[in-house]
C-alpha positions as YAML, in Angstrom:
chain: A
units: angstrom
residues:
- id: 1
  name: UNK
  ca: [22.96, 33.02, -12.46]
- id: 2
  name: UNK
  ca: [26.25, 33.52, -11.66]
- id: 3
  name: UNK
  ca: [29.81, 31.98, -12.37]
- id: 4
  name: UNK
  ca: [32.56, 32.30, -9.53]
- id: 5
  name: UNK
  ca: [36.22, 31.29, -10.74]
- id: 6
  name: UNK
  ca: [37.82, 29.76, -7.56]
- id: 7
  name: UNK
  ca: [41.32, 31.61, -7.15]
- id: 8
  name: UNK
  ca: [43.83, 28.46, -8.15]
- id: 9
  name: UNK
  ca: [41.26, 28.31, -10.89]
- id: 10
  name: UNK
  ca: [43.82, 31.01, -12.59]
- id: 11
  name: UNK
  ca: [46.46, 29.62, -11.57]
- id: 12
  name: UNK
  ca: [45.54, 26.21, -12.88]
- id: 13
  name: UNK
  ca: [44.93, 27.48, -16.29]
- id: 14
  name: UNK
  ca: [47.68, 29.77, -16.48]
- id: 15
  name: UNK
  ca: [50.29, 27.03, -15.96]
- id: 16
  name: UNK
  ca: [47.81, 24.07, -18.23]
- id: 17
  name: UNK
  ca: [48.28, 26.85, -21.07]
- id: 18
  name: UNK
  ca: [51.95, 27.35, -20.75]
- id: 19
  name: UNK
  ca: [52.56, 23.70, -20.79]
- id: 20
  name: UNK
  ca: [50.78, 23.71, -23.74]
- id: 21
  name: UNK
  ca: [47.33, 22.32, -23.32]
- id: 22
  name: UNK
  ca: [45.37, 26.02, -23.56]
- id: 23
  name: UNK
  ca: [43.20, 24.42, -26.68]
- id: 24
  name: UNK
  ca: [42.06, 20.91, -24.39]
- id: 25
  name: UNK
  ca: [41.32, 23.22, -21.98]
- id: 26
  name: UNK
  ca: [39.20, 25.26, -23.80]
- id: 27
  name: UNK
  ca: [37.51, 22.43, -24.95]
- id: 28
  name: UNK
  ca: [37.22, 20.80, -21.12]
- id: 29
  name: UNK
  ca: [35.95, 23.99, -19.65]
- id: 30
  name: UNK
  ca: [33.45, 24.32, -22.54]
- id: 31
  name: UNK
  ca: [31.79, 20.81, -22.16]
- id: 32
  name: UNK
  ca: [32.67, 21.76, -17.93]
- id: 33
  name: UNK
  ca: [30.19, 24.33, -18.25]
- id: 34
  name: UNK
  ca: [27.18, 22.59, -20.77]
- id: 35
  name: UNK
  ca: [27.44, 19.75, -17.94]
- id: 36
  name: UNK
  ca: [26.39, 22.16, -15.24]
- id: 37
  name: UNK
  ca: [24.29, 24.72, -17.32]
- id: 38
  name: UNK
  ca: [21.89, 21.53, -18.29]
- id: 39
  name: UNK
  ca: [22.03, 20.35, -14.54]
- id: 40
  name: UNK
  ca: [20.87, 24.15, -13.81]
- id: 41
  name: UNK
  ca: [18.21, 24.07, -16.51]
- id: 42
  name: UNK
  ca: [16.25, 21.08, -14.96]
- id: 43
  name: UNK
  ca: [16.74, 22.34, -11.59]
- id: 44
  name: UNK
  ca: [15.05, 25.49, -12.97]
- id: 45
  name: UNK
  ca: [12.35, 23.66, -14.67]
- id: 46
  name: UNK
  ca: [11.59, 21.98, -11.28]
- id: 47
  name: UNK
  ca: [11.63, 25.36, -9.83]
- id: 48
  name: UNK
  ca: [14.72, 25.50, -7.83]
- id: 49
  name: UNK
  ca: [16.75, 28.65, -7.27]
- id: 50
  name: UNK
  ca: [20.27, 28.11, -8.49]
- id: 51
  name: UNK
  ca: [22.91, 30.18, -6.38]
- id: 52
  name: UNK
  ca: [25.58, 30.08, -8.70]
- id: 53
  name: UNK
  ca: [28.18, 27.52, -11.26]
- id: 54
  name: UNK
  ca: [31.82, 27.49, -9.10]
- id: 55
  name: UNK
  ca: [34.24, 26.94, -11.48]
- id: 56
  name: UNK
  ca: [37.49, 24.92, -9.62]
- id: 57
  name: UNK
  ca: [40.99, 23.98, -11.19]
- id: 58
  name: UNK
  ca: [39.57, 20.26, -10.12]
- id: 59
  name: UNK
  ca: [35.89, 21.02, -11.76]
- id: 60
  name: UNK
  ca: [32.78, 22.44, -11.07]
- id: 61
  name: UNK
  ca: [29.88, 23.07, -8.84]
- id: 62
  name: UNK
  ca: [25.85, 23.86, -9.05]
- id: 63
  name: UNK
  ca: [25.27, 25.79, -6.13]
- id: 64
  name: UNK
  ca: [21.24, 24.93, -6.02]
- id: 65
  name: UNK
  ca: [18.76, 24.92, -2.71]
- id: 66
  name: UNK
  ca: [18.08, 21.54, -1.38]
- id: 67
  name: UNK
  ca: [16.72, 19.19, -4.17]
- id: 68
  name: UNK
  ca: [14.39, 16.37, -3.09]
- id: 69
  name: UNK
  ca: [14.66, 13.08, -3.39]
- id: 70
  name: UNK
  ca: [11.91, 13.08, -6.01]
- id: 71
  name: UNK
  ca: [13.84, 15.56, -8.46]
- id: 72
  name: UNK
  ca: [17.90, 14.44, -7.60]
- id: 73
  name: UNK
  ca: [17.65, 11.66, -10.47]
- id: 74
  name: UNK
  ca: [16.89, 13.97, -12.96]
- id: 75
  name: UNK
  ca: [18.59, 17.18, -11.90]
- id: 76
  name: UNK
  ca: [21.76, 14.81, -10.95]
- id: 77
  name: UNK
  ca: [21.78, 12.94, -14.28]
- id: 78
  name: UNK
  ca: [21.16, 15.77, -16.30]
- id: 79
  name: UNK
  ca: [24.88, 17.01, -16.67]
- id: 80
  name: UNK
  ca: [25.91, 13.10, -17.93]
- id: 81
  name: UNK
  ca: [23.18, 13.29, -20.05]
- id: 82
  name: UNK
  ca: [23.91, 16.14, -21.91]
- id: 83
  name: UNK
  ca: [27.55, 15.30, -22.37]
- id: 84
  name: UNK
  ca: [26.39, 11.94, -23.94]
- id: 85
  name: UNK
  ca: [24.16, 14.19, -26.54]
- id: 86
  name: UNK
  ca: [27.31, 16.46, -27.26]
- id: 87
  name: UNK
  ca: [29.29, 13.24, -27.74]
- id: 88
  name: UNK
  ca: [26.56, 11.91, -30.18]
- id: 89
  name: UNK
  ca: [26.07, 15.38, -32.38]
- id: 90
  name: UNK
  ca: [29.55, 15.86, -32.53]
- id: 91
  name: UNK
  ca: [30.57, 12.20, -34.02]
- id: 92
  name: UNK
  ca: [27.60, 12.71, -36.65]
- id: 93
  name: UNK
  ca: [28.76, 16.28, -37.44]
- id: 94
  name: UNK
  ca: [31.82, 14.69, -38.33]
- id: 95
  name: UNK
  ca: [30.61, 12.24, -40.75]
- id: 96
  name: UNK
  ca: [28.62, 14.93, -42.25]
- id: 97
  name: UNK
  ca: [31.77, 17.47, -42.13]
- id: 98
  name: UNK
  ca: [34.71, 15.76, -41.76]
- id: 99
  name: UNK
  ca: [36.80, 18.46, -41.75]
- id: 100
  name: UNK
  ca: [35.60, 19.79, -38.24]
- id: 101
  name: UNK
  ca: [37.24, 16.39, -36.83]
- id: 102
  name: UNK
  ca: [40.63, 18.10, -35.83]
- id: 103
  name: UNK
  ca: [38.59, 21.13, -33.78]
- id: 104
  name: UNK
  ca: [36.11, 19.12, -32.41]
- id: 105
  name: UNK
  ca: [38.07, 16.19, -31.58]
- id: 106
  name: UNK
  ca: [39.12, 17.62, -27.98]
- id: 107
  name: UNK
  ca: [35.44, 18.21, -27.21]
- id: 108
  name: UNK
  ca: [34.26, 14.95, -27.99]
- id: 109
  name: UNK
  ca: [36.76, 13.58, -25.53]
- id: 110
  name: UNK
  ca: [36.06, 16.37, -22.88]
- id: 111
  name: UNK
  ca: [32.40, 15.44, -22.94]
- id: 112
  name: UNK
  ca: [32.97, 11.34, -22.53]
- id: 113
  name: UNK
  ca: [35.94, 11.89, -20.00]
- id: 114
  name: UNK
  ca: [33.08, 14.06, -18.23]
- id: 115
  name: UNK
  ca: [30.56, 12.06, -18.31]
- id: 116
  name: UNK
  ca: [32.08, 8.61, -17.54]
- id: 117
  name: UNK
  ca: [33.89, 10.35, -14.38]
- id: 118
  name: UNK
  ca: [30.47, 11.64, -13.24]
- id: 119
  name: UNK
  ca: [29.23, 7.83, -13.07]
- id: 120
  name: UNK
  ca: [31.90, 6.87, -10.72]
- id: 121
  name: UNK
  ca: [29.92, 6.17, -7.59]
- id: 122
  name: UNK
  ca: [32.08, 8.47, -5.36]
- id: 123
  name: UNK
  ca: [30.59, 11.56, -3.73]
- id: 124
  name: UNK
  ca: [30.80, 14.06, -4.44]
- id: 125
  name: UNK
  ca: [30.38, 13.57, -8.39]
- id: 126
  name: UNK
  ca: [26.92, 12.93, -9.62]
- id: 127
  name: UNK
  ca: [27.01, 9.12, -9.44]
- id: 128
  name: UNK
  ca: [28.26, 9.64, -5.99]
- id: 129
  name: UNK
  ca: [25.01, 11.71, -5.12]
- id: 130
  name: UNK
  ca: [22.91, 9.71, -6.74]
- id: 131
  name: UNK
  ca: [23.92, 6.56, -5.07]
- id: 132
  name: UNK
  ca: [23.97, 8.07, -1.68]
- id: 133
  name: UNK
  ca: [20.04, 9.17, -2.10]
- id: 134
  name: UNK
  ca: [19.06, 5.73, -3.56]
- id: 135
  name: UNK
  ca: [20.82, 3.14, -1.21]
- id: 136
  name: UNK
  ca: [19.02, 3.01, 1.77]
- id: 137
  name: UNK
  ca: [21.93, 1.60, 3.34]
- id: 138
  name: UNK
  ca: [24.43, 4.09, 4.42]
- id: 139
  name: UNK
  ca: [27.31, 2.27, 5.48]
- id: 140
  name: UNK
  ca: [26.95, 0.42, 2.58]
- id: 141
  name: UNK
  ca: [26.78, 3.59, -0.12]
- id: 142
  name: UNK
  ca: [30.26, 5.16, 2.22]
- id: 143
  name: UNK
  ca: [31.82, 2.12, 1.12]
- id: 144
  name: UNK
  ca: [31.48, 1.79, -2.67]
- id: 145
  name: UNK
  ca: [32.03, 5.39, -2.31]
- id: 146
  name: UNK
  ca: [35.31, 4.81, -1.07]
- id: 147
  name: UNK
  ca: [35.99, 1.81, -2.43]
- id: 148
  name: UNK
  ca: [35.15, 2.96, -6.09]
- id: 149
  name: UNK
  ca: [36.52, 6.85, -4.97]
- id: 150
  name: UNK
  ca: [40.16, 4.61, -4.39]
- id: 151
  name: UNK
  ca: [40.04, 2.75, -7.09]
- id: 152
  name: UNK
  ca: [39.51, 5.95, -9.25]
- id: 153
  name: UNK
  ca: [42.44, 7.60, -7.45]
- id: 154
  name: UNK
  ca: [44.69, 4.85, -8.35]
- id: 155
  name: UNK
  ca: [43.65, 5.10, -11.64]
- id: 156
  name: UNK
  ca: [43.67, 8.51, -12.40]
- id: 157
  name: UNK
  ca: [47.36, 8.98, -10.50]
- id: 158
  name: UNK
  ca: [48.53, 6.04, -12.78]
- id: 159
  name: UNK
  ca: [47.57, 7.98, -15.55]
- id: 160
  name: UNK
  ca: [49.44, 11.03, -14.70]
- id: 161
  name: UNK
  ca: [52.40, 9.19, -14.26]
- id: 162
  name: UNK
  ca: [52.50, 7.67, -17.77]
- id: 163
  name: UNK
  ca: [51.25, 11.24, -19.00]
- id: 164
  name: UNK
  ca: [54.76, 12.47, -17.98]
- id: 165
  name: UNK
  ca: [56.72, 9.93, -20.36]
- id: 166
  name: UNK
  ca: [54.42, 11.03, -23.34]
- id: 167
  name: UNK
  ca: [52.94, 14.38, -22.69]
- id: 168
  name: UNK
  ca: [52.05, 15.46, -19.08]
- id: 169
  name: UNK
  ca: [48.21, 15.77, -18.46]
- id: 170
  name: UNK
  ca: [47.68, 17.34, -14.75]
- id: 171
  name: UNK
  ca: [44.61, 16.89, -15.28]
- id: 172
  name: UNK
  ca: [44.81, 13.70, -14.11]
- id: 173
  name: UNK
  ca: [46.52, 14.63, -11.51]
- id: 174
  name: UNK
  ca: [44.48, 17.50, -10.10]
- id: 175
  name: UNK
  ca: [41.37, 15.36, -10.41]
- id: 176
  name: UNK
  ca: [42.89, 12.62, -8.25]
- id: 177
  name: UNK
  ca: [44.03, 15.01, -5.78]
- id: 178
  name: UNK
  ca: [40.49, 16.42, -5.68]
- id: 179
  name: UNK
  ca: [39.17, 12.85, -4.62]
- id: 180
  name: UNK
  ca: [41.06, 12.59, -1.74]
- id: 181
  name: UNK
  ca: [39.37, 15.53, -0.31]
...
């Protein structure tokens, strides 16, 4: 399996580490990459052929054949999951080691920011997919997708803007921008 860096993907962390945030980024990409290496795994274990991981300034992507309908719920959730279980080992590591706190501290965000993003029911994160495969609907999933895709926009740009009177995160930023499109 491959992993293709999309170009502004340099450019993105080129200008995140000279602002500063090079450590939360290393943490982000890390827990970035678990989510879609356990998506890959159960795709695998279902027997799909994964393409490649595209790594994006916004996120990433599983490039995987066509999953069925009968496999998307576990392959889809499988990213959230394993964030959650990072989250978990991490917070007991601590109480059994407290001095990894202040290195594992950015992780442990990184892997809830991840996995509570991926819920939002806005393609094209996970909880978008999902939602899109299990309401029969589909005028009705496009518009919680929008609806909850806006509301996460407004949110996330919010965010950014207090960021820059305490200490600018383009993350939020980038990720809003990547909703929009």
């Amino acid at each position: 399996m491959k992993i293709r860096l999309h170009p502004l993907f340099f450019i993105f962390v080129l200008v995140i580490t000279l602002i500063g945030g090079g450590f939360e980024l290393l943490a982000t990409l890390f827990a970035v990459i678990l989510h879609e290496l356990a998506h890959a795994r159960v795709a695998q274990s279902r027997n799909y052929i994964i393409k490649d991981i595209s790594l994006m300034p916004y996120g990433a992507v599983l490039n995987v054949s066509n999953i069925s309908n009968a496999d998307s719920f576990a392959v889809l959730s499988a990213g959230v999951v394993a964030n959650i279980i990072f989250v978990i080992t991490t917070i007991a590591l601590w109480w059994l080691v407290p001095a990894v706190y202040a290195y594992t501290y950015n992780f442990v965000k990184s892997n809830l920011i991840i996995a509570l993003i991926n819920l939002v029911p806005c393609d094209p994160l996970d909880g978008g997919k999902l939602m899109m495969r299990y309401i029969k609907n589909p005028k009705t999933a496009k518009t919680i997708s929008i609806i909850s895709g806006t509301l996460t926009f407004v949110t996330l740009t919010s965010l950014f803007i207090y960021s820059i009177f305490i200490k600018i995160n383009l993350s939020y930023l980038v990720f809003a921008l990547f909703l929009l499109g």
